[in-house]
Amino acid sequence: MEKAKGILEVRKEEEERVSNLCIEPHRAGEEPSFYESFAIKGITVQEIKPGYVSCTFTVPPRLT
């Protein structure tokens, strides 16, 4: 468990890099967001039962 915590711990350098990022807010309705595209194109429903939905998705090459 301690090894996992150490791996997931954010280092000061990483924290500074993230805090310096300039990310423009997404304006709903102007263009689809990453999540909208992913939800529409990436998820395939395989099976539906009462209280159970089985889905698969394909990860685009740019995210692997």
Short mmCIF file of the C-alpha atoms (twelve columns), coordinates in Angstrom:
data_MODEL
# 
_entry.id   MODEL 
# 
loop_
_atom_site.group_PDB 
_atom_site.id 
_atom_site.type_symbol 
_atom_site.label_atom_id 
_atom_site.label_alt_id 
_atom_site.label_comp_id 
_atom_site.label_asym_id 
_atom_site.label_seq_id 
_atom_site.Cartn_x 
_atom_site.Cartn_y 
_atom_site.Cartn_z 
_atom_site.pdbx_PDB_model_num 
ATOM 1  C CA . MET A 1  0.000   0.000  0.000   1 
ATOM 2  C CA . GLU A 2  2.813   2.421  0.832   1 
ATOM 3  C CA . LYS A 3  4.449   1.735  -2.534  1 
ATOM 4  C CA . ALA A 4  1.198   2.642  -4.329  1 
ATOM 5  C CA . LYS A 5  0.865   5.835  -2.281  1 
ATOM 6  C CA . GLY A 6  4.424   6.796  -3.190  1 
ATOM 7  C CA . ILE A 7  3.794   6.253  -6.892  1 
ATOM 8  C CA . LEU A 8  0.569   8.282  -6.825  1 
ATOM 9  C CA . GLU A 9  1.995   11.117 -4.760  1 
ATOM 10 C CA . VAL A 10 2.255   14.412 -6.658  1 
ATOM 11 C CA . ARG A 11 5.754   15.886 -6.648  1 
ATOM 12 C CA . LYS A 12 6.303   19.650 -6.290  1 
ATOM 13 C CA . GLU A 13 7.576   19.907 -9.885  1 
ATOM 14 C CA . GLU A 14 4.449   18.195 -11.225 1 
ATOM 15 C CA . GLU A 15 2.217   20.410 -9.117  1 
ATOM 16 C CA . GLU A 16 3.894   23.540 -10.524 1 
ATOM 17 C CA . ARG A 17 3.514   22.310 -14.116 1 
ATOM 18 C CA . VAL A 18 -0.206  21.730 -13.661 1 
ATOM 19 C CA . SER A 19 -0.767  25.063 -11.922 1 
ATOM 20 C CA . ASN A 20 0.875   26.854 -14.891 1 
ATOM 21 C CA . LEU A 21 -1.454  25.305 -17.489 1 
ATOM 22 C CA . CYS A 22 -3.829  27.681 -19.235 1 
ATOM 23 C CA . ILE A 23 -7.028  25.811 -20.064 1 
ATOM 24 C CA . GLU A 24 -9.884  27.706 -21.668 1 
ATOM 25 C CA . PRO A 25 -13.316 26.832 -20.279 1 
ATOM 26 C CA . HIS A 26 -15.574 24.810 -22.560 1 
ATOM 27 C CA . ARG A 27 -18.555 26.742 -23.846 1 
ATOM 28 C CA . ALA A 28 -21.521 24.394 -23.938 1 
ATOM 29 C CA . GLY A 29 -23.344 24.299 -27.244 1 
ATOM 30 C CA . GLU A 30 -20.560 25.831 -29.348 1 
ATOM 31 C CA . GLU A 31 -18.685 22.612 -30.009 1 
ATOM 32 C CA . PRO A 32 -18.857 19.087 -28.604 1 
ATOM 33 C CA . SER A 33 -16.683 18.336 -25.609 1 
ATOM 34 C CA . PHE A 34 -14.366 15.343 -25.312 1 
ATOM 35 C CA . TYR A 35 -16.900 13.630 -23.101 1 
ATOM 36 C CA . GLU A 36 -19.816 14.144 -25.497 1 
ATOM 37 C CA . SER A 37 -17.841 12.630 -28.351 1 
ATOM 38 C CA . PHE A 38 -16.694 9.755  -26.169 1 
ATOM 39 C CA . ALA A 39 -20.226 9.054  -24.978 1 
ATOM 40 C CA . ILE A 40 -21.707 9.158  -28.470 1 
ATOM 41 C CA . LYS A 41 -18.994 7.294  -30.380 1 
ATOM 42 C CA . GLY A 42 -17.017 5.293  -27.876 1 
ATOM 43 C CA . ILE A 43 -19.503 3.306  -25.817 1 
ATOM 44 C CA . THR A 44 -21.361 0.254  -27.112 1 
ATOM 45 C CA . VAL A 45 -24.092 -1.388 -25.054 1 
ATOM 46 C CA . GLN A 46 -23.570 -5.160 -25.041 1 
ATOM 47 C CA . GLU A 47 -26.278 -6.413 -22.701 1 
ATOM 48 C CA . ILE A 48 -29.127 -4.995 -20.642 1 
ATOM 49 C CA . LYS A 49 -30.836 -6.786 -17.742 1 
ATOM 50 C CA . PRO A 50 -32.857 -5.380 -14.838 1 
ATOM 51 C CA . GLY A 51 -30.295 -3.563 -12.674 1 
ATOM 52 C CA . TYR A 52 -27.419 -4.390 -15.040 1 
ATOM 53 C CA . VAL A 53 -25.965 -2.736 -18.136 1 
ATOM 54 C CA . SER A 54 -22.838 -4.135 -19.800 1 
ATOM 55 C CA . CYS A 55 -20.922 -1.747 -22.065 1 
ATOM 56 C CA . THR A 56 -17.639 -1.802 -23.939 1 
ATOM 57 C CA . PHE A 57 -15.643 1.093  -25.289 1 
ATOM 58 C CA . THR A 58 -12.742 1.642  -27.628 1 
ATOM 59 C CA . VAL A 59 -9.883  3.837  -26.491 1 
ATOM 60 C CA . PRO A 60 -8.697  6.084  -29.346 1 
ATOM 61 C CA . PRO A 61 -5.017  5.617  -30.287 1 
ATOM 62 C CA . ARG A 62 -4.186  9.170  -29.172 1 
ATOM 63 C CA . LEU A 63 -5.107  8.205  -25.594 1 
ATOM 64 C CA . THR A 64 -3.097  4.976  -25.387 1 
# 
